[in-house]
PDB file of C-alpha atoms in Angstrom:
ATOM      1  CA  MET A   1      79.660  -1.704 -46.321  1.00 60.00           C
ATOM      2  CA  PRO A   2      77.145  -4.161 -47.286  1.00 62.00           C
ATOM      3  CA  ARG A   3      75.591  -6.635 -44.836  1.00 73.00           C
ATOM      4  CA  LYS A   4      75.664 -10.406 -44.857  1.00 76.00           C
ATOM      5  CA  PRO A   5      72.602 -11.851 -46.040  1.00 81.00           C
ATOM      6  CA  LYS A   6      70.000 -13.256 -43.684  1.00 84.00           C
ATOM      7  CA  ARG A   7      70.038 -17.082 -43.095  1.00 86.00           C
ATOM      8  CA  PRO A   8      67.414 -19.628 -42.572  1.00 90.00           C
ATOM      9  CA  CYS A   9      66.181 -19.956 -39.025  1.00 90.00           C
ATOM     10  CA  ARG A  10      67.469 -23.165 -37.287  1.00 89.00           C
ATOM     11  CA  TYR A  11      64.219 -24.118 -35.862  1.00 88.00           C
ATOM     12  CA  GLN A  12      63.301 -27.181 -37.488  1.00 89.00           C
ATOM     13  CA  GLY A  13      60.060 -26.418 -40.098  1.00 90.00           C
ATOM     14  CA  CYS A  14      60.504 -22.552 -39.746  1.00 91.00           C
ATOM     15  CA  LYS A  15      60.598 -20.845 -42.962  1.00 90.00           C
ATOM     16  CA  GLU A  16      61.630 -17.179 -41.546  1.00 91.00           C
ATOM     17  CA  LEU A  17      65.136 -15.686 -41.592  1.00 89.00           C
ATOM     18  CA  ALA A  18      67.527 -15.265 -39.018  1.00 88.00           C
ATOM     19  CA  GLU A  19      69.568 -11.882 -38.428  1.00 84.00           C
ATOM     20  CA  ASP A  20      73.326 -11.800 -39.866  1.00 78.00           C
ATOM     21  CA  SER A  21      74.789 -13.275 -36.336  1.00 79.00           C
ATOM     22  CA  GLU A  22      71.942 -15.164 -35.052  1.00 85.00           C
ATOM     23  CA  GLN A  23      70.851 -18.696 -35.439  1.00 88.00           C
ATOM     24  CA  TYR A  24      67.003 -18.367 -34.683  1.00 89.00           C
ATOM     25  CA  CYS A  25      64.311 -15.855 -36.111  1.00 90.00           C
ATOM     26  CA  PRO A  26      62.991 -13.349 -33.355  1.00 89.00           C
ATOM     27  CA  LYS A  27      59.946 -15.477 -32.980  1.00 89.00           C
ATOM     28  CA  HIS A  28      62.148 -18.960 -32.174  1.00 90.00           C
ATOM     29  CA  LYS A  29      64.970 -16.838 -30.429  1.00 89.00           C
ATOM     30  CA  LYS A  30      63.187 -16.226 -27.273  1.00 88.00           C
ATOM     31  CA  LEU A  31      61.792 -19.952 -27.406  1.00 87.00           C
ATOM     32  CA  MET A  32      65.104 -21.272 -27.607  1.00 85.00           C
ATOM     33  CA  GLU A  33      66.534 -19.259 -24.996  1.00 84.00           C
ATOM     34  CA  GLU A  34      63.867 -20.329 -22.365  1.00 80.00           C
ATOM     35  CA  HIS A  35      64.460 -24.051 -23.476  1.00 76.00           C
ATOM     36  CA  TYR A  36      68.140 -23.580 -22.747  1.00 73.00           C
ATOM     37  CA  ASP A  37      67.669 -22.099 -19.277  1.00 69.00           C
ATOM     38  CA  THR A  38      65.111 -24.825 -18.433  1.00 68.00           C
ATOM     39  CA  PHE A  39      66.881 -27.851 -19.837  1.00 64.00           C
ATOM     40  CA  THR A  40      70.394 -27.302 -20.144  1.00 62.00           C
ATOM     41  CA  ARG A  41      71.305 -24.922 -17.273  1.00 56.00           C
ATOM     42  CA  GLY A  42      69.119 -26.707 -14.760  1.00 56.00           C
ATOM     43  CA  TYR A  43      66.971 -24.971 -12.117  1.00 59.00           C
ATOM     44  CA  ASN A  44      67.989 -22.189 -10.107  1.00 59.00           C
ATOM     45  CA  GLY A  45      68.112 -22.945  -6.640  1.00 59.00           C
ATOM     46  CA  HIS A  46      67.970 -19.571  -5.597  1.00 60.00           C
ATOM     47  CA  LYS A  47      64.523 -19.170  -7.062  1.00 63.00           C
ATOM     48  CA  ARG A  48      63.310 -22.617  -5.655  1.00 65.00           C
ATOM     49  CA  TYR A  49      65.040 -21.952  -2.157  1.00 74.00           C
ATOM     50  CA  GLY A  50      65.387 -18.451  -0.571  1.00 80.00           C
ATOM     51  CA  SER A  51      67.341 -17.185   2.046  1.00 85.00           C
ATOM     52  CA  GLN A  52      65.658 -18.538   4.628  1.00 90.00           C
ATOM     53  CA  TRP A  53      66.464 -22.124   3.398  1.00 89.00           C
ATOM     54  CA  ARG A  54      70.058 -21.324   3.358  1.00 90.00           C
ATOM     55  CA  LYS A  55      70.082 -20.249   6.935  1.00 93.00           C
ATOM     56  CA  ILE A  56      68.363 -23.514   7.809  1.00 94.00           C
ATOM     57  CA  ARG A  57      70.656 -25.608   5.708  1.00 93.00           C
ATOM     58  CA  THR A  58      73.912 -23.785   7.120  1.00 94.00           C
ATOM     59  CA  ARG A  59      72.771 -24.589  10.638  1.00 96.00           C
ATOM     60  CA  TYR A  60      72.048 -28.211  10.011  1.00 96.00           C
ATOM     61  CA  VAL A  61      75.341 -28.996   8.153  1.00 96.00           C
ATOM     62  CA  HIS A  62      77.102 -27.321  11.139  1.00 97.00           C
ATOM     63  CA  LYS A  63      75.007 -29.961  13.487  1.00 96.00           C
ATOM     64  CA  HIS A  64      75.566 -32.760  11.160  1.00 96.00           C
ATOM     65  CA  PRO A  65      78.791 -32.314   9.181  1.00 96.00           C
ATOM     66  CA  LEU A  66      78.928 -35.893   7.816  1.00 96.00           C
ATOM     67  CA  CYS A  67      76.580 -37.741   5.324  1.00 95.00           C
ATOM     68  CA  GLU A  68      74.044 -39.686   7.419  1.00 96.00           C
ATOM     69  CA  GLU A  69      73.768 -42.622   5.122  1.00 95.00           C
ATOM     70  CA  CYS A  70      77.458 -43.264   4.912  1.00 94.00           C
ATOM     71  CA  LEU A  71      78.066 -43.024   8.717  1.00 95.00           C
ATOM     72  CA  LYS A  72      75.620 -45.933   9.098  1.00 95.00           C
ATOM     73  CA  HIS A  73      78.061 -48.049   6.908  1.00 94.00           C
ATOM     74  CA  GLY A  74      80.988 -46.742   8.702  1.00 95.00           C
ATOM     75  CA  ARG A  75      82.231 -44.379   6.297  1.00 94.00           C
ATOM     76  CA  PHE A  76      83.178 -40.771   7.133  1.00 95.00           C
ATOM     77  CA  VAL A  77      82.294 -38.495   3.953  1.00 93.00           C
ATOM     78  CA  PRO A  78      81.580 -34.769   4.332  1.00 94.00           C
ATOM     79  CA  VAL A  79      77.985 -33.650   3.789  1.00 94.00           C
ATOM     80  CA  GLU A  80      77.340 -31.880   0.359  1.00 92.00           C
ATOM     81  CA  GLU A  81      73.557 -31.868   0.254  1.00 91.00           C
ATOM     82  CA  VAL A  82      70.804 -31.397   2.843  1.00 94.00           C
ATOM     83  CA  HIS A  83      67.963 -33.735   1.743  1.00 93.00           C
ATOM     84  CA  HIS A  84      64.216 -33.413   2.692  1.00 93.00           C
ATOM     85  CA  ILE A  85      62.986 -36.827   3.585  1.00 94.00           C
ATOM     86  CA  LYS A  86      59.499 -35.849   2.865  1.00 92.00           C
ATOM     87  CA  PRO A  87      59.537 -33.489  -0.128  1.00 88.00           C
ATOM     88  CA  ILE A  88      58.416 -29.939   0.362  1.00 85.00           C
ATOM     89  CA  SER A  89      56.131 -30.591  -2.791  1.00 81.00           C
ATOM     90  CA  GLU A  90      54.426 -33.624  -1.138  1.00 87.00           C
ATOM     91  CA  GLY A  91      53.889 -31.373   2.318  1.00 90.00           C
ATOM     92  CA  GLY A  92      57.037 -31.900   3.978  1.00 89.00           C
ATOM     93  CA  SER A  93      58.630 -29.166   5.970  1.00 91.00           C
ATOM     94  CA  ASN A  94      62.290 -27.845   6.816  1.00 91.00           C
ATOM     95  CA  ASP A  95      62.121 -28.764  10.451  1.00 93.00           C
ATOM     96  CA  GLU A  96      65.191 -30.765  11.556  1.00 94.00           C
ATOM     97  CA  SER A  97      63.085 -33.916  11.957  1.00 95.00           C
ATOM     98  CA  ASN A  98      62.616 -33.879   8.103  1.00 95.00           C
ATOM     99  CA  LEU A  99      66.205 -33.116   6.901  1.00 96.00           C
ATOM    100  CA  GLU A 100      69.285 -35.543   6.342  1.00 96.00           C
ATOM    101  CA  SER A 101      72.638 -34.508   5.547  1.00 96.00           C
ATOM    102  CA  LEU A 102      74.077 -36.517   2.637  1.00 95.00           C
ATOM    103  CA  CYS A 103      77.018 -36.649   0.239  1.00 92.00           C
ATOM    104  CA  ARG A 104      76.075 -36.114  -3.426  1.00 88.00           C
ATOM    105  CA  SER A 105      76.452 -39.743  -4.123  1.00 90.00           C
ATOM    106  CA  CYS A 106      73.731 -40.769  -1.432  1.00 92.00           C
ATOM    107  CA  HIS A 107      71.572 -37.925  -2.597  1.00 91.00           C
ATOM    108  CA  GLU A 108      71.724 -38.951  -6.219  1.00 89.00           C
ATOM    109  CA  LYS A 109      70.892 -42.641  -5.342  1.00 91.00           C
ATOM    110  CA  ILE A 110      67.881 -41.630  -3.050  1.00 91.00           C
ATOM    111  CA  HIS A 111      66.433 -39.731  -5.886  1.00 86.00           C
ATOM    112  CA  ARG A 112      66.927 -42.313  -8.304  1.00 86.00           C
ATOM    113  CA  GLU A 113      65.234 -44.646  -6.348  1.00 90.00           C
ATOM    114  CA  ARG A 114      62.440 -42.486  -5.788  1.00 85.00           C
ATOM    115  CA  GLY A 115      62.146 -42.227  -9.650  1.00 79.00           C
ATOM    116  CA  ASP A 116      62.811 -38.133  -9.551  1.00 71.00           C
ATOM    117  CA  ARG A 117      65.830 -38.325 -12.110  1.00 55.00           C
TER     118      ARG A 117
END
């Protein structure tokens, strides 16, 4: 049975041909998969934070089950994120004094104000 003809690679400016069911030539396929993993899927929390962090986080959530920012305003919202007050990348640690229980809304607000997102 005859095979389908190869198609042009969808990568802008590439003149190579892609295999029958592929969108990109072999050269650009790997590049686009890495791009997808990085920008579309986001980061992998298991790579950034290991099992030790998950234990610390679980222990902290049990001690602080409500969003600490919302509590200051009299709202009782369950915790969704454990936030590092001073980021690990800036020399912060996983000590309880550097952690804060937050709901997703407060966590996003803090990062927006910092210019992280």
